[in-house]
Amino acid sequence: MRKFGLLGKNIAYSFSRKYFNDKFENEKIEAEYVNFDIPEITDFPLIITKNPTLSGMNVTIPYKLEVMKFLDDLSADAKEIEAVNVIKFENGGKLIGHNTDFIGFRNALKPHLRPQHTHALILGTGGASKAVAYALKTMRISYKFVSRSASEEQYSYSELTEEIIQKYSLIINTTPLGTAPNTDQCPDIPYQHITKNHLVFDLIYNPAETKFMSNSKKHGATAVNGHKMLELQAEAAWAIWNS
């Protein structure tokens, strides 16, 4: 039986394990999917040693960047994004890092885009934000990051004015703020300047509607959560593992 798994920390809530085990059952695939919940990335080699039947892994917070130093090579996409969320176990034991987050995000976003969505704000600067930025680049949508501190390439949250919010009519939350059980949290942006021309996309999928989404919808914005993105990136991972 083939074995797949998710590498992360505090991942009991994980979407991937249920998604893939349901898929294997429904499609009569002889495989299992387990969580590898580790406190430190240095435990990763031990997982490989103890699980010789592993065929592939997903990688989630906080190891999308840290895992790269343990891999033999990266796909072109993963190299440019500088983050890995999929590992393929090649013949001969080679570990190759891939990134399907950008595929999931891009294909989940596309149906909701309107002509005015030419400029995007990416809230957060972690591993997921890199995949989002790469996807936007492939779609020729210009973007700017938002973080706690300002720099040439990013705004700070305190800098966000009405003029900036009006210009950037696509806003993507890549931070964990608002994830269950902390559903009362949300990114600190001036929601009062959001309009019906805005599209907001939250990578969070639990809850289905985050405070970031509901605050934006109050001002007329279209709001999308991360569930479809997760399904699409999972199917892209499955295609890589079987290629």
Backbone as a ProteinNet text record, in pm:
[ID]
protein_1_A
[PRIMARY]
MRKFGLLGKNIAYSFSRKYFNDKFENEKIEAEYVNFDIPEITDFPLIITKNPTLSGMNVTIPYKLEVMKFLDDLSADAKEIEAVNVIKFENGGKLIGHNTDFIGFRNALKPHLRPQHTHALILGTGGASKAVAYALKTMRISYKFVSRSASEEQYSYSELTEEIIQKYSLIINTTPLGTAPNTDQCPDIPYQHITKNHLVFDLIYNPAETKFMSNSKKHGATAVNGHKMLELQAEAAWAIWNS
[TERTIARY]
84.2	0	87.2	56	131.6	94	190.3	168	202	115.8	136.3	113.3	159.2	139	157.5	122.5	135.4	239.6	337.1	440.3	403.7	398.1	365.5	375.8	321.8	324.9	186.1	132.4	-3.6	-105.7	-109.9	-190	-306.6	-353.9	-467.9	-588.6	-599.5	-714.2	-706.3	-596.4	-559	-669.3	-677.1	-766	-717.3	-586.2	-528.3	-559.1	-546.8	-565	-705	-807	-944.5	-967.6	-917	-939.4	-884.2	-759.7	-696.6	-751.2	-777.6	-832.4	-972.3	-1052.5	-1183.7	-1166.4	-1069.4	-1041.9	-1001.8	-912	-864.7	-981.3	-1069	-1183	-1281.8	-1314.7	-1414.7	-1366.6	-1235	-1180.7	-1112.6	-1131.4	-1076.3	-924.8	-854.8	-708.7	-644.2	-550.4	-481.4	-372.7	-412.8	-316.7	-372.5	-283.8	-326.3	-254.2	-314.5	-258.4	-258.4	-141.5	-126.8	-64.5	-80.9	-16.6	119.1	218.7	349.6	366.2	320.5	319.5	448.1	540.7	671.2	698.9	766.2	794.3	905.9	998.5	1113.3	1139.5	1185.4	1213.9	1328.3	1412.4	1524	1474.1	1344.5	1286.8	1249.2	1257.3	1214.1	1289	1422.8	1493.4	1449.1	1410.9	1366.2	1234.6	1148.1	1021.7	1051	1146.4	1181.9	1236	1320.9	1381.3	1274.8	1180.1	1079.5	964.3	955.1	841.9	891.5	947.6	1008.8	909.5	778.7	680.2	623.5	679.1	629.4	648.4	541.2	546.8	540.9	492.5	481.5	434.3	463.8	422.1	374	280.1	248.5	322.9	347	416	332.6	312.5	236.8	312.9	248	307.3	361	482.8	571.9	694.1	680.5	800	815.9	735.1	740.8	875.4	940.7	1073.1	1182.9	1165.6	1271	1299.5	1198.6	1217.2	1310	1327.1	1402.2	1546.1	1604.7	1746.2	1765	1655	1663.3	1635.5	1604.1	1562.7	1679	1668.8	1775.2	1765.4	1642.9	1624.5	1487.4	1467	1339.6	1292.1	1160.8	1104.8	1131.5	1116.9	1140.1	1047.4	921.1	823.7	864.6	901.5	940.7	1066.4	1158.3	1280.8	1246.5	1156.9	1122.7	1040.5	949.4	865.1	945.9	1046.1	1128.5	1045.9	953.5	873.3	822.9	810.8	768.9	646.2	543.6	429.9	403.4	485.6	471.9	611.6	627.8	753.3	722.3	794.5	781.4	901.4	873.5	978.4	1011.1	1123.1	1161.6	1227.9	1235.5	1307.9	1452.7	1503.1	1638.3	1642.9	1524.6	1517.4	1537.5	1542.9	1559.6	1431	1447.8	1333.9	1331.6	1222.9	1211.2	1097.8	1128.5	1029.8	953.6	824	736.4	648.9	582.4	484.9	356.4	247.3	116.1	23.3	70.1	-12.2	-47	50.5	25	-76.4	-76.7	-174.3	-313.8	-324.2	-453.2	-508.6	-422.7	-467.1	-509.4	-425.7	-453.9	-586	-606.6	-726.5	-852.8	-835.4	-950.7	-988.1	-888.8	-911.9	-975	-929.7	-966	-1115.6	-1206	-1347.9	-1407.8	-1339.7	-1394.2	-1335.2	-1233.4	-1166.3	-1254.4	-1249	-1318.7	-1214.6	-1251.1	-1152.8	-1080	-1145.9	-1082.2	-976	-966.9	-874.8	-734.3	-669.3	-535.9	-423.8	-459.3	-359.4	-401.9	-306.6	-338.1	-251.5	-311.9	-239.1	-232	-111	-92.2	-63.3	-157.4	-140.6	-58.4	61.4	151.1	267.3	376.5	498.5	558.8	477	525.4	530.7	547.7	561.5	444.2	322.5	203.5	198.9	247.4	245	333	440.4	531.6	462.6	383.4	309.6	202.8	135.9	34	98.4	211.6	281.5	321.6	369.9	411.2	290.9	178.2	56.4	11.4	13	-27.4	65.8	193.5	292.3	260.8	224	190.8	62.2	-21.2	-147.7	-135.4	-13.4	14.8	-69.5	-87.6	-152.9	-43	-29.8	76.3	35.2	133.9	102.6	202.2	158.3	243.7	212.8	317.4	299.2	262.3	193.4	164	212.7	293.6	346.6	349.8	402.4	406.1	499.4	605.2	700.6	704.5	732.3	736.7	876.4	881.6	1008.2	976.1	1075.9	1055.2	952.4	950	862.4	731.1	711.8	588.2	542.3	409.8	348.8	344.3	339.8	303.8	152.2	92.5	-52.8	-94	-11.3	-45.5	-39.8	25.2	37.1	-84.7	-170.7	-278.9	-382.8	-387.3	-479.4	-597.9	-693.7	-808.7	-761.4	-664.7	-612.9	-551.4	-475.4	-412	-519	-613.4	-719.4	-802.2	-828.8	-905.4	-827.8	-697.2	-614.2	-603.3	-585.5	-564.6	-698.1	-770.7	-907.1	-912.4	-795.7	-785.2	-698.8	-753.9	-682.4	-682.5	-563.1	-548.8	-487.1	-556.9	-502.6	-427	-294.9	-213.8	-167.8	-215.4	-180.2	-274.7	-239.6	-331.4	-438.1	-441.2	-535.9	-680.7	-756.1	-896	-922.3	-814	-830	-894	-987.4	-1047	-936.3	-941.9	-1054.4	-1051	-950.3	-937.8	-1012.2	-1142.5	-1221.9	-1255.2	-1222.7	-1249.8	-1135.7	-1029.5	-914.1	-926.6	-858.8	-852.5	-738.6	-689.8	-585.2	-634.7	-543.7	-579.1	-567	-670.1	-673.1	-794.5	-796.3	-910.4	-1028.3	-1108.9	-1219.6	-1320.7	-1326.7	-1425.3	-1401.2	-1280.5	-1248.7	-1272.5	-1314.4	-1344.4	-1479.7	-1491.4	-1613.5	-1661.1	-1770	-1824.6	-1732.2	-1633.4	-1535.6	-1427.8	-1424.4	-1318.1	-1350.5	-1244.7	-1248.3	-1148.6	-1195.8	-1104.1	-1099	-978.7	-956.3	-880.6	-938.6	-874.5	-827.5	-698.8	-647.4	-701.4	-757.1	-817.5	-945.9	-972.2	-1095.5	-1180	-1123.7	-1197.3	-1178.5	-1282.4	-1421.9	-1439.5	-1556.5	-1585.7	-1594.2	-1638.7	-1636.6	-1560.7	-1445.9	-1362.6	-1409.6	-1356.7	-1389.3	-1338.5	-1224	-1170.6	-1271.4	-1331.5	-1430.3	-1559.6	-1609.8	-1737.7	-1724.5	-1611.5	-1589.1	-1587.4	-1529.5	-1521	-1657	-1733	-1865.7	-1963	-1943.9	-2030	-2020.9	-1908.6	-1887.1	-1904.3	-1965.3	-2001.5	-1903.8	-1792.2	-1689.9	-1736.5	-1681.1	-1695	-1587.4	-1623.7	-1528.5	-1524	-1402	-1380.5	-1287.1	-1318.7	-1228.8	-1134.2	-1049.8	-943.5	-977.6	-1104.9	-1138.3	-1111.8	-1157.4	-1137.1	-988.8	-915.3	-769.7	-705.7	-748.2	-690.9	-721	-845	-881.6	-796.9	-781	-707.5	-558.2	-500	-357.8	-337.5	-435.1	-425.5	-428.8	-517.2	-525.4	-398.6	-342.8	-216.1	-103	-105	-5.2	-19.4	-143.1	-169.7	-116.6	-134.6	-84.7	68.9	135.1	282.2	328.8	261.7	302.1	284.4	194.8	166.2	226.8	309.5	370.5	499.1
-120.5	0	124.8	218.5	343.7	431.3	509	593.7	738.1	829.3	972.6	1039.4	1164.7	1229.9	1379.3	1442.5	1587.2	1616.5	1700.4	1743.4	1881.2	1895.3	2025.2	2022.1	2125.6	2137.5	2177.9	2105.3	2129.1	2121.1	2005.5	1991	1893.1	1874.3	1784	1828.8	1960.5	2018.7	1992.6	1939.8	1937.4	1898	1973.3	1945.8	1822.9	1812.2	1714.9	1570.1	1534.4	1393.9	1343.6	1420.8	1380	1381	1484.8	1496.9	1375	1340	1231.1	1094.4	1073.3	943.3	922.1	1029.6	1020.2	989.7	1056.1	1033.5	887.9	835.9	698.4	598.9	626.4	536.7	544.1	665.6	684.5	633	646.6	607.6	471.4	398.3	262.6	259.2	356.4	364.3	299.1	209	139.8	229.4	314.8	409.1	459.1	515.3	580	713.3	803.5	938	967	1004.2	1025.9	1163.3	1210.6	1335.3	1305.6	1385.2	1380.9	1513.5	1514	1635	1638.3	1726.2	1727.3	1865	1867.3	1994.5	2074.7	2004.7	2071.3	2005.9	2084.9	2032	1930.8	1936.3	1840.5	1696.4	1678.4	1543.8	1485.3	1565.7	1522.2	1397.7	1393.3	1274.9	1144.1	1151.9	1032.4	979.5	1070.2	1029.9	948.4	996.3	927.7	787.5	779.1	650.2	551.4	601	513.2	475.5	543.7	520.3	491.6	372.2	340.3	332.1	322.5	311.9	447.8	556.5	689.5	717.1	767.2	801.3	951.9	1024.1	1168.6	1234.5	1363.4	1438.5	1577.2	1626.7	1769.5	1833.9	1962.9	2037.6	2161	2183.9	2302	2380.7	2483.5	2571.5	2488.8	2514.4	2624.9	2580.7	2472.2	2409	2425.9	2510.6	2522.6	2577	2655.3	2706.8	2618.4	2579.9	2505.8	2368.6	2305.6	2169.4	2166.3	2279.7	2281.5	2234.3	2260.2	2221.8	2070.1	1995.6	1849.8	1781.9	1860.9	1804.5	1798.9	1707.9	1690.8	1792.2	1834.7	1931.6	1995.9	2105.2	2177.2	2192.7	2192.6	2224.7	2371.9	2411.1	2551.2	2644.3	2604.7	2687.6	2703.2	2592.4	2597.5	2682.3	2675.2	2757.3	2904.4	2944.2	3085.7	3132.8	3048.6	3084.5	3081.4	2992.7	2971.5	2916.6	2827.4	2757.6	2627.4	2524.6	2391.8	2346.4	2298.6	2239.2	2096.3	2046.6	1909	1848.6	1725.3	1652.5	1525	1504.4	1380	1291.1	1164	1065.7	995.7	1032	976.8	839.9	764.6	636.9	661.5	574.9	593.4	675.6	713.5	783.5	933.3	991.9	1137	1208.6	1318.6	1399.8	1529.6	1551.3	1669.7	1757.9	1884.2	1979	2048.4	2058.9	2127.2	2227.7	2312.7	2403.9	2402	2356.5	2358.6	2462.8	2532.3	2638.9	2744.4	2778.3	2883.9	2839.1	2708.9	2655.6	2660.6	2614.7	2616.3	2755.9	2849.3	2987.8	3048.7	3035.6	3097	3045.7	2915.2	2857.8	2880.9	2900.6	2935.2	3082.3	3165.3	3309.8	3346.3	3282.9	3321.4	3346	3256.6	3277.3	3404.1	3459.8	3575.8	3709.1	3703.7	3826.8	3909.2	4040.7	4135.6	4232.3	4307.1	4394.3	4490.9	4533.3	4632	4571.1	4439.5	4373.6	4361.5	4474.8	4480.8	4500.5	4538.8	4562.9	4489.8	4418.9	4336.6	4371.3	4365.5	4371.5	4230.3	4185.8	4055.1	4078.2	4038.5	4057.2	3940.9	3973.1	3870.8	3845.6	3793.2	3771.7	3632.6	3536.6	3399.8	3318.7	3186.5	3097.5	3102.4	3110.1	3112.9	3240.5	3350.7	3478.9	3473.4	3395	3382.6	3311.8	3208.5	3136.9	3226.3	3305.1	3399	3501.5	3556.5	3656.2	3597	3474	3407.8	3386.9	3345.2	3325.9	3457.5	3565.6	3696.9	3741.3	3712.4	3747.4	3676.2	3548	3472.5	3524.2	3594.4	3649.4	3797.7	3849.9	3991.5	4086.7	4050.6	4138.5	4193.8	4326	4384.2	4374	4366.5	4342.7	4412.9	4428.1	4483.9	4405.6	4373.9	4304.5	4404.4	4354	4433.6	4354.2	4419.4	4353.2	4452.7	4408.6	4498.4	4616.5	4593.1	4701.4	4734.8	4860.1	4906.2	4888.7	4871.5	4871.1	4914.1	4909.8	4950.9	4863.4	4735.2	4639.2	4616.2	4676.6	4649	4767.3	4771.2	4868.9	4809.8	4896.2	4851.5	4868.8	4794.8	4805.7	4949.1	5018	5154.7	5254.6	5218.1	5305.9	5301	5202.5	5180.9	5293.4	5373.1	5487.5	5452.6	5542.7	5525.5	5516.1	5598.8	5600.8	5465.3	5406.6	5277.1	5168.3	5165.3	5063.8	5074.8	5198.9	5219	5166.9	5187.4	5145.1	4992.9	4929.5	4784.8	4715.9	4684.5	4632.9	4481	4417.4	4275.9	4264.8	4206.7	4196.2	4050.4	3996.4	3854.2	3838.8	3766.5	3739.3	3607	3613.5	3491.4	3467.8	3551	3533.2	3431.2	3376.2	3283.4	3354.2	3487	3561.7	3530.5	3478.2	3444.6	3296.3	3216	3070.6	3020.5	2924.9	2863.4	2803.5	2817.1	2869.8	3021.9	3091.2	3236.5	3317.2	3291	3346.8	3495.2	3552.1	3694.7	3782.6	3721.5	3797.6	3824.7	3931.4	3960.8	4059	4064.7	4162.9	4304.8	4389.1	4525.9	4620.1	4618.4	4708.4	4800.5	4915.9	5007.4	4959.7	4870.9	4809.1	4911.5	5028.4	5128.7	5180.5	5158.8	5207.6	5102.2	4983.5	4877.7	4906.8	4872	4901.3	4776.3	4793.3	4683	4643.5	4726.8	4693.3	4597.1	4572.3	4490.4	4341.1	4264.3	4119.9	4085.4	4018.9	3975.2	3822.7	3770.4	3625.7	3589.2	3499.6	3455.1	3312.1	3286.6	3150.6	3057	3113	3033.5	2967.9	2844.6	2774.6	2734.8	2748	2717	2831.2	2915.3	2901.2	2934.4	2897.2	2921.6	3071	3148.7	3295	3355.6	3411.4	3472.5	3615.7	3671.6	3810.6	3904.8	3873.7	3950.6	3952.3	3837.4	3828.1	3901.8	3880	3942.8	4094.5	4142.5	4288.1	4349.9	4278	4327.4	4323.1	4216.2	4201.6	4309.9	4356.2	4464.4	4589.3	4605.3	4722.4	4689.1	4573	4539.6	4452.8	4415.1	4336.4	4193.6	4133.4	3989.1	3920.9	3814.8	3747.8	3597.8	3544.4	3403	3342.8	3219.8	3155.1	3058.2	2989.8	2909.5	2764.2	2724.3	2582.4	2529.8	2603.1	2558.7	2555.7	2652.4	2654.9	2526.7	2483.2	2362.6	2239	2228.4	2114.9	2112.1	2229.4	2237.4	2209.2	2259.9	2230.7	2083.9	2022.1	1880.2	1793.9	1826.9	1750.2	1769.6	1889.9	1914.7	1833.3	1819.3	1736.2	1589.8	1543	1404.8	1377	1473.6	1459.3	1448.9	1529	1524.4	1388	1337.8	1211.1	1094.6	1110.4	1002.2	1026.4	1127.8	1158.2	1078.8
0	0	0	-88.8	-94	25.5	69.1	186.4	151.2	195.2	177.3	311.8	325	453.3	448.1	558.3	574.1	681	645.8	739.7	792.5	923.8	981.7	1132.7	1194.5	1340.2	1388	1485.9	1536.9	1422.8	1356.4	1234.3	1249.5	1372	1392.6	1310.6	1288.5	1215.1	1064.1	1016.7	875.3	776.9	670.3	557.5	480.4	463.4	370.2	406.4	532.3	571.1	535.8	571.6	539.6	389.1	321.6	177.6	103.5	132.6	58.7	99	228.3	267.6	211	203.5	137.6	-11.1	-73	-215.7	-239.6	-156	-173	-158.5	-62.2	-40.4	-157.4	-198.5	-304.7	-440.1	-465.3	-595.8	-592.4	-479.5	-464.5	-490.6	-430.7	-444.8	-322.9	-346.2	-236.5	-178.9	-87.9	-28	104.2	185.3	309.7	324	401.2	420.9	570.7	623	767.9	795.1	916.7	959.4	1023.2	986.5	1052.7	1126.1	1250.2	1332.7	1414.7	1377.2	1444.3	1506.4	1623.5	1690.1	1624.7	1555.5	1491.2	1355.5	1259.9	1125.4	1127.3	1231	1241.4	1258.5	1290.2	1302	1165.1	1061	927.8	876.8	884.9	833.7	899.8	1028	1100.6	1042.2	999.1	935	809.4	729.5	605.3	635.6	736.3	774.6	822.8	902.4	965.2	871.6	756	665.4	523.2	503.6	373.8	257.7	287.4	179.1	137.5	191.3	155.1	6.3	-57.5	-200.1	-222.6	-122.4	-138.4	-10.8	2.2	120.7	81.5	161.4	159.6	275.9	265	370.2	402.6	532.3	573.1	679	732.4	833.3	949.4	997.7	960.9	879	801.9	743	592	528.8	381.9	332.7	415.9	379.9	438.3	565.1	635.8	575.4	516.6	464.4	343.2	276.8	150.1	165.1	279.8	297.7	306.6	323.4	331.7	197.4	94.4	-34.1	-133	-229.9	-329.3	-442.2	-473.8	-581.6	-568.8	-642.8	-643.7	-787.1	-806.3	-937.8	-966.3	-1091.6	-1129.7	-1053.1	-1036.6	-963.7	-817.1	-753.4	-611.7	-592.2	-689.2	-680.9	-681.9	-770.9	-781.6	-661.7	-615.9	-501.3	-371.7	-367	-247.1	-131.4	-166.7	-65.8	-128.4	-44.4	-90.6	-11.9	-84.4	-13.8	-59.1	-152.4	-201.4	-218.5	-171	-192.3	-269.4	-378.9	-454.4	-424.2	-396.3	-369.8	-501	-559.9	-689.5	-670.6	-780	-777	-734	-647.4	-598.1	-470.8	-420.8	-292.5	-296.5	-416.6	-425.1	-383.5	-308.6	-264.7	-344.6	-419.3	-504.1	-452.5	-427.4	-376.2	-487.2	-470.3	-566.6	-491.8	-567.6	-506.7	-588.3	-526.2	-592.6	-530.9	-426.9	-367.1	-471.9	-555.4	-653.5	-758.5	-791.7	-886.9	-825.6	-700.9	-631.3	-618	-575.9	-559.1	-692.4	-792.8	-923.9	-982.3	-976.1	-1037.2	-954.3	-822.5	-737.8	-754.4	-780.2	-794.4	-928.5	-1033.7	-1170.9	-1194.3	-1149	-1178.8	-1117.6	-1018.2	-945.6	-992.1	-1077	-1120.4	-1213.4	-1195.3	-1281.2	-1338.9	-1444.4	-1510.2	-1417.1	-1306.6	-1217.6	-1126.1	-1123.6	-1029.1	-1087.9	-1103	-1165.5	-1063.6	-940	-835.6	-708.5	-648	-530.5	-410.8	-293.5	-167.2	-111.9	-75.3	-12.2	135.4	220.6	365.1	419.8	472.8	525.7	432.4	489.6	410.7	433.1	478.1	500.9	373	388.1	273.2	177.2	231.2	145.2	62.3	117.7	45.4	-79	-71.9	-186.8	-303.1	-271.1	-375.5	-437.8	-354.2	-403.2	-496.2	-455.2	-537.3	-672.7	-671.3	-794.7	-887.2	-829.9	-909.3	-972.2	-893.5	-945.3	-1058.1	-1041.3	-1144.2	-1276	-1267.7	-1389.3	-1453.3	-1374.2	-1425.7	-1462.3	-1449.5	-1479.4	-1394.2	-1267.5	-1169.7	-1080	-1074	-990.1	-843.4	-755.3	-614	-523.6	-400.6	-295	-167.1	-92	35.6	144.6	246.7	366.8	487.6	571.7	690.2	806	919.1	1035.3	1013.1	932.5	907.8	758.6	728.3	589.3	530.6	398.6	325.1	182.3	97.2	-41.4	-111.4	-74.6	-141.5	-69.6	46.3	120.3	203.4	221.8	311.9	452.4	551.2	686.1	699.4	791.1	810	843.2	920.4	962.2	847.2	737.3	620.9	528	545.8	449.9	457.3	353.6	345.9	256.4	250.8	161.7	16.3	-18.6	-156	-194.3	-102.3	-128.9	-142.4	-50	-53.4	-181.2	-224.7	-349.1	-469.5	-470.7	-583.9	-590.8	-474.3	-470.1	-442.2	-548.6	-532.6	-514.4	-513.9	-480.1	-354.4	-248.1	-120.2	-76	-51.8	-19.5	118.9	206	339.5	339	361.9	371.9	516.2	609.4	751.1	813.8	931.8	999.2	1082.8	1081.2	1164.8	1127.5	1224.2	1201.1	1189.4	1189.4	1184	1312.9	1300.9	1419.8	1506.8	1640.2	1718.1	1739.7	1686.7	1711.4	1605.8	1596.1	1486.8	1503.6	1620.4	1642	1589.3	1539.6	1490	1340.4	1295.6	1152.2	1127	1003.2	972.1	997.7	1045.2	1084.6	964.3	879.5	763.9	776.4	707.9	717.6	631.2	688.5	615.1	563.2	629.4	588.2	447	394.1	259.9	150.6	192.4	95	29.3	-98.7	-175.1	-249.7	-322	-401.4	-517.1	-548	-652.6	-603.1	-473.5	-414.9	-419	-435.7	-419.2	-309.5	-205.1	-99.2	-99.4	-81.7	-84.6	42.6	122.5	246.1	227.9	248.3	233.7	341.5	448.2	555.3	503.3	548.4	509.3	630.3	750.3	873.3	972.3	991.3	946.8	798.4	745	603.9	573.7	673.2	657.5	774.7	747.4	851.1	878.7	984.4	1017.3	907.7	850.1	736.8	622.2	594.3	486.9	522.7	644.3	682.3	692.5	745.2	752.2	612.2	516.6	379	309.9	336	274.1	320.1	443.2	495.1	408.3	339	254.4	105.9	78.4	-58.7	-134.7	-72.7	-143.2	-169.3	-272.7	-294.7	-210.8	-138.6	-48.9	-78.2	-87.4	-119.9	-14.8	31.1	127.8	56.5	134.3	76.9	47.5	61.7	47.9	-92.9	-193.9	-332.1	-367.1	-316.2	-337.7	-285.4	-165.6	-105.6	-189.4	-237.4	-322	-448.9	-511.2	-637.1	-618.6	-508	-485.5	-450.2	-383.2	-348.4	-474	-567.2	-692.4	-776.6	-771.5	-842.8	-779.9	-647.4	-577.7	-619.1	-624.3	-663.3	-804.6	-894.1	-1031.8	-1033.1	-947.3	-938.4	-885.2	-780.3	-722	-819.9	-916.3	-1010.2	-1148.6	-1160.1	-1290.6	-1311.5
[MASK]
+++++++++++++++++++++++++++++++++++++++++++++++++++++++++++++++++++++++++++++++++++++++++++++++++++++++++++++++++++++++++++++++++++++++++++++++++++++++++++++++++++++++++++++++++++++++++++++++++++++++++++++++++++++++++++++++++++++++++++++++++++

